[in-house]
CSV table of C-alpha atoms in Angstrom, one decimal:
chain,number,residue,atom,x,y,z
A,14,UNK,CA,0.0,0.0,0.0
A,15,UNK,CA,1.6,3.4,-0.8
A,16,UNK,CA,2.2,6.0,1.5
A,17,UNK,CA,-0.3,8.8,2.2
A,18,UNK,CA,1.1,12.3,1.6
A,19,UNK,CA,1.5,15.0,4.1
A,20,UNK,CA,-0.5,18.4,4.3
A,21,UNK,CA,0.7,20.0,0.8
A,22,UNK,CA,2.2,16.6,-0.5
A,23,UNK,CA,5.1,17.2,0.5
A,24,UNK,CA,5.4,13.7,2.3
A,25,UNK,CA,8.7,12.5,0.8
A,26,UNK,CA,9.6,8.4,0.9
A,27,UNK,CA,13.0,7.5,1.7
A,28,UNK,CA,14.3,5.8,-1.6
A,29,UNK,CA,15.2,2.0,-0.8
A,30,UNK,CA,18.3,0.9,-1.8
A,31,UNK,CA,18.2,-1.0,-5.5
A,32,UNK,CA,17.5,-4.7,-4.9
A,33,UNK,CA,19.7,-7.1,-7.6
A,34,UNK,CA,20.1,-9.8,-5.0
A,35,UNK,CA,18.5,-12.8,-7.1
A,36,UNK,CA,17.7,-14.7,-4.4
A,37,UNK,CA,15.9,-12.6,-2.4
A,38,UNK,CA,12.5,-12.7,-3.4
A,39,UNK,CA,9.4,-10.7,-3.0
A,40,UNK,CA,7.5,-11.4,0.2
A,41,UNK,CA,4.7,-13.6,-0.5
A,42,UNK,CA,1.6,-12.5,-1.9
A,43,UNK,CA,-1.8,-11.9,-0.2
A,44,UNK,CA,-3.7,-14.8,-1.3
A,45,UNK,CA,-6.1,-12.7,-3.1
A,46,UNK,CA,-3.2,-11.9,-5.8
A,47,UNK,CA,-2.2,-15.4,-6.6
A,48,UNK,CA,-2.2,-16.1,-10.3
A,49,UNK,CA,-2.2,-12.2,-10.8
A,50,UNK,CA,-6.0,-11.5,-10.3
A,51,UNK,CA,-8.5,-9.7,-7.6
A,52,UNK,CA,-12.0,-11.1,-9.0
A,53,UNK,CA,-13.6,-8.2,-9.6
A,54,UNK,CA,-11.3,-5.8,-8.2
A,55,UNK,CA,-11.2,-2.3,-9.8
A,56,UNK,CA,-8.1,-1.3,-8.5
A,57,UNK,CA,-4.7,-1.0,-10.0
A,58,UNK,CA,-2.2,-2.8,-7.5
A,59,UNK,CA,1.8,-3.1,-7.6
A,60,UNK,CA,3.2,-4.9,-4.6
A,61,UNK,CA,6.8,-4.7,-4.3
A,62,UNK,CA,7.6,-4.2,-7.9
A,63,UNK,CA,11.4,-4.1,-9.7
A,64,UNK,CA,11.9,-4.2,-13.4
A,65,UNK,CA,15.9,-4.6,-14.3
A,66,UNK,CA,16.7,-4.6,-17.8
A,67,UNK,CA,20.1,-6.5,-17.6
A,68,UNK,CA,22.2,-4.5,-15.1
A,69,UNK,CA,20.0,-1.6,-15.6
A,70,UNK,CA,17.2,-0.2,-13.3
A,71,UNK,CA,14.0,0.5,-14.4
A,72,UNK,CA,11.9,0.8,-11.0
A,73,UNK,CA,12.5,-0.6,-8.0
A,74,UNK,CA,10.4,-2.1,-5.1
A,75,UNK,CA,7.2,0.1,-6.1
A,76,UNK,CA,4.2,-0.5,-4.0
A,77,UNK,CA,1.1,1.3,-5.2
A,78,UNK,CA,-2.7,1.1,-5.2
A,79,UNK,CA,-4.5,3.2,-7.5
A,80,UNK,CA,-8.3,4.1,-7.5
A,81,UNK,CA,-10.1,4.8,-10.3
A,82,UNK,CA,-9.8,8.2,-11.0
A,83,UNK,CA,-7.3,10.6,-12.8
A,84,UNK,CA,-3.6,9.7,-11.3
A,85,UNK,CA,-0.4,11.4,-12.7
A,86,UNK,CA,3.2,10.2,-13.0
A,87,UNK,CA,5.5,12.8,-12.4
A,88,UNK,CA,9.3,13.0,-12.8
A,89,UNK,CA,12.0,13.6,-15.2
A,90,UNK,CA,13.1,12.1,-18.0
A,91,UNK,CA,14.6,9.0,-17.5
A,92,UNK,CA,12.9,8.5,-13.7
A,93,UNK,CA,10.9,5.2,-14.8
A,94,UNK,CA,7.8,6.8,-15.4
A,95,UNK,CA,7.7,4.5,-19.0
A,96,UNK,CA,8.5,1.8,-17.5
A,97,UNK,CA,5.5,1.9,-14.9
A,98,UNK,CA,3.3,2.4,-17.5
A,99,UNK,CA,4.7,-0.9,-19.8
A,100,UNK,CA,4.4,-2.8,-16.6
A,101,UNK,CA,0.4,-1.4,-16.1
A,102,UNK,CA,-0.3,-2.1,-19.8
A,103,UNK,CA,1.4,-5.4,-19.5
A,104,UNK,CA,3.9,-4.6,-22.3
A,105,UNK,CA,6.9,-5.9,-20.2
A,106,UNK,CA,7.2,-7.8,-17.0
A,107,UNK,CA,8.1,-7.6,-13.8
A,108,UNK,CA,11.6,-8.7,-13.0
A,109,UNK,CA,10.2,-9.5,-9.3
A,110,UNK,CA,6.5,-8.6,-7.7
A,111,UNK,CA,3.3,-8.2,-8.6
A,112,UNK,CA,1.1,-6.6,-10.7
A,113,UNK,CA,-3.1,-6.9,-10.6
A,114,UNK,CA,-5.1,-4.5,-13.2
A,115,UNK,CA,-8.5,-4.5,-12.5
A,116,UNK,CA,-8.5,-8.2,-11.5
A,117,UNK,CA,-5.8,-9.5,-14.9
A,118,UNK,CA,-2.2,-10.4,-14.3
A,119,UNK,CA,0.3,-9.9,-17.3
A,120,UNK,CA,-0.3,-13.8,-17.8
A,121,UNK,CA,-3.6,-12.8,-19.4
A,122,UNK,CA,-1.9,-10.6,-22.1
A,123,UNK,CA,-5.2,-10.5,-24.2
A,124,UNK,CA,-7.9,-9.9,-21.7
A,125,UNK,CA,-5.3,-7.2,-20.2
A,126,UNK,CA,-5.1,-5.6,-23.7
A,127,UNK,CA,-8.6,-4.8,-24.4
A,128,UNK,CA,-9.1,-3.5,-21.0
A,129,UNK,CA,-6.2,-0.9,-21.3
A,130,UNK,CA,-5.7,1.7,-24.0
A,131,UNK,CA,-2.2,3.0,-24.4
A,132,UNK,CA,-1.1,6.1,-26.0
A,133,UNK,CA,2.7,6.2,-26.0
A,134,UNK,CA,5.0,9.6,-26.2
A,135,UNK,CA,6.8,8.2,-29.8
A,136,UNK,CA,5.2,8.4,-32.8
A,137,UNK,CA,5.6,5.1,-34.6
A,138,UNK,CA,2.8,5.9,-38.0
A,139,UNK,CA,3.0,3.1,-41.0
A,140,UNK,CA,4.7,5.2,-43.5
A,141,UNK,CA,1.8,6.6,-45.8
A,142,UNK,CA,-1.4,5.5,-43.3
A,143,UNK,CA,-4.4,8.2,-42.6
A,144,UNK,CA,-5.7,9.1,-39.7
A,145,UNK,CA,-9.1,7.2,-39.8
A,146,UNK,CA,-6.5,4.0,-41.3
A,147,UNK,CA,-4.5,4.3,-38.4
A,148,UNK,CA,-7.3,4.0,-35.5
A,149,UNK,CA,-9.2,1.8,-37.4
A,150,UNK,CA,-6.0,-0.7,-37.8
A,151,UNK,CA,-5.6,-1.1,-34.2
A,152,UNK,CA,-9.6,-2.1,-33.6
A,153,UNK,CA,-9.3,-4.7,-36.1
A,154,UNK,CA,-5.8,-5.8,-34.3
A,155,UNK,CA,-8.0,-5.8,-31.4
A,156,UNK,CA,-10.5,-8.2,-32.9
A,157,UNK,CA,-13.2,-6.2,-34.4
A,158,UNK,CA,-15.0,-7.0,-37.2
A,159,UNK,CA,-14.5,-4.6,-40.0
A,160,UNK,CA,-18.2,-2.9,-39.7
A,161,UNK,CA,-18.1,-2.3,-36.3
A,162,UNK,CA,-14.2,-1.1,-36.3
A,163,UNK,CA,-14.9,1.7,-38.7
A,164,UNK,CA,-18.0,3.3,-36.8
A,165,UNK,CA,-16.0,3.0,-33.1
A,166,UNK,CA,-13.0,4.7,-35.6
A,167,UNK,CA,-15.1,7.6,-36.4
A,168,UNK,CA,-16.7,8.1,-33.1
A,169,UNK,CA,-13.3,8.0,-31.7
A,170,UNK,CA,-11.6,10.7,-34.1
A,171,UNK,CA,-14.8,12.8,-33.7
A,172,UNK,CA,-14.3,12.5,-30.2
A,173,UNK,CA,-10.4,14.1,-30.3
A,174,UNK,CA,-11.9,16.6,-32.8
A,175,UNK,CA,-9.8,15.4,-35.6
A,176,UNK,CA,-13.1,14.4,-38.0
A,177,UNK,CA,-11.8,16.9,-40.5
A,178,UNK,CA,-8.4,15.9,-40.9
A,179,UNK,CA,-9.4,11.7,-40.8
A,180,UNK,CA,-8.7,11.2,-44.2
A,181,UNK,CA,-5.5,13.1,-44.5
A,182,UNK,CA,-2.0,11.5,-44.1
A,183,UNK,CA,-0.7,11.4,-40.5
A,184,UNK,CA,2.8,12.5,-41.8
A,185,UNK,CA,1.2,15.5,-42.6
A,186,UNK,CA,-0.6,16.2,-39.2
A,187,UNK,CA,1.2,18.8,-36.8
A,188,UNK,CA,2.7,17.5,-33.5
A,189,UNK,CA,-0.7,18.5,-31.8
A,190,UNK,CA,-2.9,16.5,-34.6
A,191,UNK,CA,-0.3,13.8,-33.7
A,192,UNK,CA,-0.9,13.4,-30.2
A,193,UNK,CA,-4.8,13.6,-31.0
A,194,UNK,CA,-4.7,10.9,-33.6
A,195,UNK,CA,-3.2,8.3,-31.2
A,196,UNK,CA,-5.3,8.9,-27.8
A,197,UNK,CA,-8.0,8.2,-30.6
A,198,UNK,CA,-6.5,5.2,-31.2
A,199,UNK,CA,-5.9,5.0,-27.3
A,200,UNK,CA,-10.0,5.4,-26.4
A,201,UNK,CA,-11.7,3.5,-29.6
A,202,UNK,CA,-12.3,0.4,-27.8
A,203,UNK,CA,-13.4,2.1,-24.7
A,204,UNK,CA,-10.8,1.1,-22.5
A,205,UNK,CA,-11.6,0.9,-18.4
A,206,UNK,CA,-8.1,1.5,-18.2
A,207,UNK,CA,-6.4,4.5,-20.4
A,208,UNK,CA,-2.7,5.1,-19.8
A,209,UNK,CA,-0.9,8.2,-21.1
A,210,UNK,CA,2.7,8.5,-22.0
A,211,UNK,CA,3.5,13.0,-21.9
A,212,UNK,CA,0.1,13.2,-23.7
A,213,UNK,CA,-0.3,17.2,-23.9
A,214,UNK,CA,3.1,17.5,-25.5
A,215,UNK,CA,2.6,20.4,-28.3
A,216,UNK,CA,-1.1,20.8,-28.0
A,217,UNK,CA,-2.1,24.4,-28.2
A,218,UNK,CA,-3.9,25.7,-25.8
A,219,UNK,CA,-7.6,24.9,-27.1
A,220,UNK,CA,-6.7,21.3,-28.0
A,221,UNK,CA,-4.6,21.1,-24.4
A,222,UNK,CA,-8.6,22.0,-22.8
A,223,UNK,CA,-10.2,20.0,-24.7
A,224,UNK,CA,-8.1,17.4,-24.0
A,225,UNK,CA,-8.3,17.8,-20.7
A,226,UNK,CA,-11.7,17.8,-20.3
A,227,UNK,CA,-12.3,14.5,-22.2
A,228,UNK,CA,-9.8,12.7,-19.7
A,229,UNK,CA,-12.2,14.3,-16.8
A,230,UNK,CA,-14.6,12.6,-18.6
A,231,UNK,CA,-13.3,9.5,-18.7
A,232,UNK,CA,-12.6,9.7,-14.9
A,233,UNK,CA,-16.3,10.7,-14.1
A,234,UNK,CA,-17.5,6.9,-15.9
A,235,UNK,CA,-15.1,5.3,-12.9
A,236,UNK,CA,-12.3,4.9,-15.4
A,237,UNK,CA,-8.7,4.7,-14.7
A,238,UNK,CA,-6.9,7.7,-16.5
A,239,UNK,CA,-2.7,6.9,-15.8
A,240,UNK,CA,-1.1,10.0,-16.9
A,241,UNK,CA,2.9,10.7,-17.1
A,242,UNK,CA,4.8,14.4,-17.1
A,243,UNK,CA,7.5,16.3,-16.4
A,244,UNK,CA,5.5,18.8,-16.1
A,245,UNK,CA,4.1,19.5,-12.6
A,246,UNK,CA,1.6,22.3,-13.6
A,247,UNK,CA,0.1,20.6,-15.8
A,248,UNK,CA,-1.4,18.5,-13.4
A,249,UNK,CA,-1.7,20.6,-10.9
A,250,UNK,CA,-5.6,21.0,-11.5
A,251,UNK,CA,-6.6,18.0,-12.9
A,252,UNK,CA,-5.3,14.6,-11.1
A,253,UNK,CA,-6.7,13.3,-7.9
A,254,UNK,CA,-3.7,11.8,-7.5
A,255,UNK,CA,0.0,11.8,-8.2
A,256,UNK,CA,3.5,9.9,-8.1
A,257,UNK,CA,6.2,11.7,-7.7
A,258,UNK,CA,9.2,9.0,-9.2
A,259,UNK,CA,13.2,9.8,-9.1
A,260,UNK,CA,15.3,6.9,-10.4
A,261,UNK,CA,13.0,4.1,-10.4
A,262,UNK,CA,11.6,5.1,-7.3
A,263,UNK,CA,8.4,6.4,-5.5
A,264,UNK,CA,9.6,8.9,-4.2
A,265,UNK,CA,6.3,10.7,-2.8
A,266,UNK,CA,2.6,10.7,-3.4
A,267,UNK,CA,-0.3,13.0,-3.2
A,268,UNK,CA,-2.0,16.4,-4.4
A,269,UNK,CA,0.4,18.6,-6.4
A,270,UNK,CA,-1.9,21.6,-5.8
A,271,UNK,CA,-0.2,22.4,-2.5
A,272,UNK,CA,3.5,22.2,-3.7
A,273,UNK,CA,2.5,24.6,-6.5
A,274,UNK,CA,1.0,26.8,-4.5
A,275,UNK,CA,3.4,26.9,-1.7
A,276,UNK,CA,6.7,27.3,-4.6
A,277,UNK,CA,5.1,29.5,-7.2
A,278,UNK,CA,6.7,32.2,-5.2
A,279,UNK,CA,9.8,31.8,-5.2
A,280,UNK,CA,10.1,29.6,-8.3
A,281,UNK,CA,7.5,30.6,-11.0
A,282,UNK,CA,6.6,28.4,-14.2
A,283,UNK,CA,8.9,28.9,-17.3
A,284,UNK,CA,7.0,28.6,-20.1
A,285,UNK,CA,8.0,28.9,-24.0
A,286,UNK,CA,5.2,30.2,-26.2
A,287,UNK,CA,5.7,30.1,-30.4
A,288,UNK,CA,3.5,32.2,-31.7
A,289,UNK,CA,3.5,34.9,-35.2
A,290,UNK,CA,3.1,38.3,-32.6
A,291,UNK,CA,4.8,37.8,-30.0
A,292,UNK,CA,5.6,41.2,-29.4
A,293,UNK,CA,2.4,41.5,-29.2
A,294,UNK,CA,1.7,38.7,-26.8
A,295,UNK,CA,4.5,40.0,-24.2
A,296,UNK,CA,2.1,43.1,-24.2
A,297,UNK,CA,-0.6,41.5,-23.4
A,298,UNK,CA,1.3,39.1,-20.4
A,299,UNK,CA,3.0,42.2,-19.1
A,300,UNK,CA,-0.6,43.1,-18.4
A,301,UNK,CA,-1.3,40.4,-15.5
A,302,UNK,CA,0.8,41.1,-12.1
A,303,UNK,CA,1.5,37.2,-11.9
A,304,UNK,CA,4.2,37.4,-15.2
A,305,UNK,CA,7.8,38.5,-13.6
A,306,UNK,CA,9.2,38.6,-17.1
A,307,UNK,CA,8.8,37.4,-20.7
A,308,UNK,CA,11.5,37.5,-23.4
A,309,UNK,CA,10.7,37.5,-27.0
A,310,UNK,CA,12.9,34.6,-29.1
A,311,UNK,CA,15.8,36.3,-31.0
A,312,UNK,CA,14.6,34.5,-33.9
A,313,UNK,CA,11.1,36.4,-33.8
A,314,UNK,CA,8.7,33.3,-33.1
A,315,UNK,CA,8.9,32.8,-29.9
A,316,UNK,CA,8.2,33.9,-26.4
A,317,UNK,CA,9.8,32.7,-23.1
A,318,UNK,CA,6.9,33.6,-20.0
A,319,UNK,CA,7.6,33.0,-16.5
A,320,UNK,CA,4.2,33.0,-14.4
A,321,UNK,CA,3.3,32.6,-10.9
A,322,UNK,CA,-0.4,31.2,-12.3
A,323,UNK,CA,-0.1,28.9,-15.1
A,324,UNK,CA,-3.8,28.4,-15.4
A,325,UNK,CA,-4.3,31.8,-15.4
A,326,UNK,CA,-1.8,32.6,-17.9
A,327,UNK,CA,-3.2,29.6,-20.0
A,328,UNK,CA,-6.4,31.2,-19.9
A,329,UNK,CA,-5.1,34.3,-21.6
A,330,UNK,CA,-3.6,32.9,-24.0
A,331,UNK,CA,-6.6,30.5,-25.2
A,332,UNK,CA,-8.4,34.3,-25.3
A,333,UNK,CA,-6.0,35.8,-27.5
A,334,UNK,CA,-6.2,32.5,-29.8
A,335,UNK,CA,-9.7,32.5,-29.7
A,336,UNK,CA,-10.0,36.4,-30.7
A,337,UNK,CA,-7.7,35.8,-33.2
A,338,UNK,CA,-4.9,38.3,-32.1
A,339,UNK,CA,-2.4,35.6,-32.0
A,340,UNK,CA,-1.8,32.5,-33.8
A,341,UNK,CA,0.1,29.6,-31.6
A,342,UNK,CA,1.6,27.0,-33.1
A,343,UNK,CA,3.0,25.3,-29.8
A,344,UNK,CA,2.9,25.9,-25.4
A,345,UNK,CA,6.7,24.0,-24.5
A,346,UNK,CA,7.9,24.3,-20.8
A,347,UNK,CA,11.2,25.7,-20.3
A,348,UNK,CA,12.9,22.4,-18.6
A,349,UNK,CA,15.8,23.8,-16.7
A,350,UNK,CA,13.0,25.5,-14.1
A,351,UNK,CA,10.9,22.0,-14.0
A,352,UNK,CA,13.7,20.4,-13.3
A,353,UNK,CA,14.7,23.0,-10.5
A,354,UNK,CA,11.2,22.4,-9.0
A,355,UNK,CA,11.6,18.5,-9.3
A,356,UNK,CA,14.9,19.2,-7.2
A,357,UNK,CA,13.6,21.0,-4.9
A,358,UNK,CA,10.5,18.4,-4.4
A,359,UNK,CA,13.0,15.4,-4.2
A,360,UNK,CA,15.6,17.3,-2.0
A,361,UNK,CA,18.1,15.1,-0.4
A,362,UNK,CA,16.5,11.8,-0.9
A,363,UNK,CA,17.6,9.2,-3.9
A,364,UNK,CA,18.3,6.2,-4.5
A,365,UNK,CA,21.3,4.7,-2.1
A,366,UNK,CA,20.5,6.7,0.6
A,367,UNK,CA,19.7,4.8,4.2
C-alpha cells in the first residue's frame, strides 16, 4: 500500500536501496493476488515491484494502489515513469512482484489488452497510413470486425476533434494532430483503463482543454486515466492523485496543488510560447501582475513567459487565440526550471541513501 502524503504533498519516501540480489524474493503475496488477479477488483495494485533490464534499473520495489480516477506520473526524463506504465499495460514484465489491473495479471496478455488503452509519447505511424486507417487498424488488431471497427474509428476521431483531418496523411498532421490521432486510437475500444505516455506534448492551448476535459470525462464513468509528465503544472488542476518517481523510485505521493502553490513564489513556471506576434503577446502578459518577465525569441517566433499562475496565464492565451490576435503553433515548458522544482521536491532523498 503506498504511503499517504502529508498536508501539501510534500510527504517524501526514503528511496530504498536497488535490490539485484537474485535470491531474495518478493514477500509472499496476499492470497487474493495469486495467479495475478483480484476477482472483480477495480483497482490497479503493484506490490513490491522491480523491473531490471540487464544491469539496468527500471523501478525498483514500487508498492502502489491506485483508484479509479485521474492519477499522474511525475518525474524527469529517464525517472521510470515508462517503465510503470509498460508494466500497467502489460507490455513488459516484472523482473520480481506483482502486478493486478482491475483483477488481470500480465499472464492474461489478451484480456489485459482490451481493457487498457495505451497512447505512447513516440510516434511510430505506418509510413503513408491516414488518420481514420491508423485508429481503425488497431480495432481490427483488437479483434473487431470490420463494420463495427470503422464506426467506433469515427466516433473515436470525432471524439479528439480530428473528423476533419481523418482522411488526411498522419505524416502531414502537426505535432498536436499527432498526439490527438493516437489517444484516438488509445480510447476507440473504450478502454476501463487509459494510460498516457506526456500526452499534452505540443497541443495548443484549445486542443490542451479539450483534451483535458475528455480525460475528466473518462474519470467521471469510474475509469482509470494513468497520466505521465515532467511537467508539474500541468497537473496541478486536474489529477486526484500523483507519483512523484526519481530513479526508479516512488519517491512521494499525493495532491500537487499544494507544492505549487506553496513554490510559485519563489520559483515561478517557465513557459515557452511560439507564436506569429509575439511582441504583441508580451504586451498583453505584461498586463497580469503574476508574469515576472517574458522575453521575445531572437529568432522572432517565440516567447519565453515566467508565471506565478499557469492556469491563469493559459487562460489568456486560449483568449487571444480564440479572438484571433495571436496564432500559436506550440505551449513547451522551459525544462531547466521544472527540473529545478523536481529538485527542490525530491531534495536530499535518492536512491542509495539509508
Amino acid at each position: 500500500m503506498a504511503r499517504p502524503a502529508a498536508a501539501g504533498g510534500r510527504q517524501l519516501a526514503r528511496a530504498r536501496r536497488p535490490v539485484r540480489d537474485r535470491a531474495r524474493r518478493a514477500p509472499a503475496p496476499d492470497s487474493r493476488l495469486r495467479g495475478g488477479a483480484v476477482s472483480g477488483s477495480e483497482h490497479i495494485v503493484l506490490e513490491d515491484v522491480s523491473k531490471f533490464y540487464g544491469e539496468v534499473l527500471g523501478v525498483n520495489r514500487i508498492d502502489l494502489e491506485l483508484a479509479p480516477g485521474i492519477t499522474a506520473l511525475v518525474g524527469p526524463n529517464g525517472s521510470g515513469k515508462t517503465t510503470l506504465m509498460n508494466l500497467v499495460t502489460g507490455l513488459v514484465r516484472p523482473t520480481e512482484g506483482r502486478i493486478d489491473v482491475l483483477g488481470l495479471g500480465p499472464e492474461r496478455p489478451e484480456e489485459l489488452f482490451r481493457a487498457v488503452g495505451y497512447c505512447t509519447q513516440y510516434d511510430t505511424f505506418p509510413r503513408g497510413i491516414r488518420g481514420l486507417d491508423f485508429v481503425r487498424l488497431y480495432l481490427r488488431l483488437h479483434g473487431y470486425a470490420a463494420r463495427d471497427a470503422e464506426r467506433l474509428a469515427r466516433a473515436a476521431i470525432e471524439r479528439v476533434g480530428m473528423t476533419d483531418a481523418a482522411g488526411r496523411r498522419v505524416g502531414g498532421y502537426s505535432k498536436g494532430m499527432k498526439q490527438r490521432i493516437k489517444l484516438a486510437q488509445a480510447i476507440a475500444h473504450e478502454p476501463r483503463v487509459l494510460v498516457l505516455d506526456e500526452p499534452l506534448n505540443g497541443l495548443d492551448p484549445l486542443a490542451r482543454a479539450e483534451t483535458l476535459e475528455l480525460f475528466r470525462a473518462f474519470a467521471a464513468e469510474g475509469r482509470h486515466v494513468v497520466i505521465s509528465s515532467h511537467i508539474l503544472h500541468e497537473v496541478d488542476d486536474l489529477a486526484a492523485r500523483v507519483v512523484l518517481v526519481h530513479g526508479g523510485y516512488v519517491v512521494a505521493e499525493g495532491a500537487v496543488a499544494g507544492v505549487r502553490e506553496e513554490l510559485a513564489e519563489e520559483r515561478p513556471l517557465q513557459v515557452l510560447v511560439r507564436c506569429d506576434r509575439p511582441a504583441r503577446l508580451a504586451a498583453r502578459a505584461f498586463a497580469d501582475d503574476h508574469v515576472v518577465e517574458a522575453r521575445v525569441d531572437p529568432d522572432g517566433r517565440g516567447l519565453a513567459v515566467r508565471t506565478r499562475d499557469a492556469e491563469g496565464f493559459y487562460r489568456m492565451l486560449s483568449g487571444l487565440a480564440a479572438a484571433g490576435e495571436i496564432e500559436i503553433e506550440a505551449v513547451l515548458p522551459a525544462d531547466d526550471d521544472v527540473q529545478s522544482v523536481y529538485q527542490y521536491l525530491i531534495g536530499a532523498v535518492a536512491p542509495g541513501s539509508a
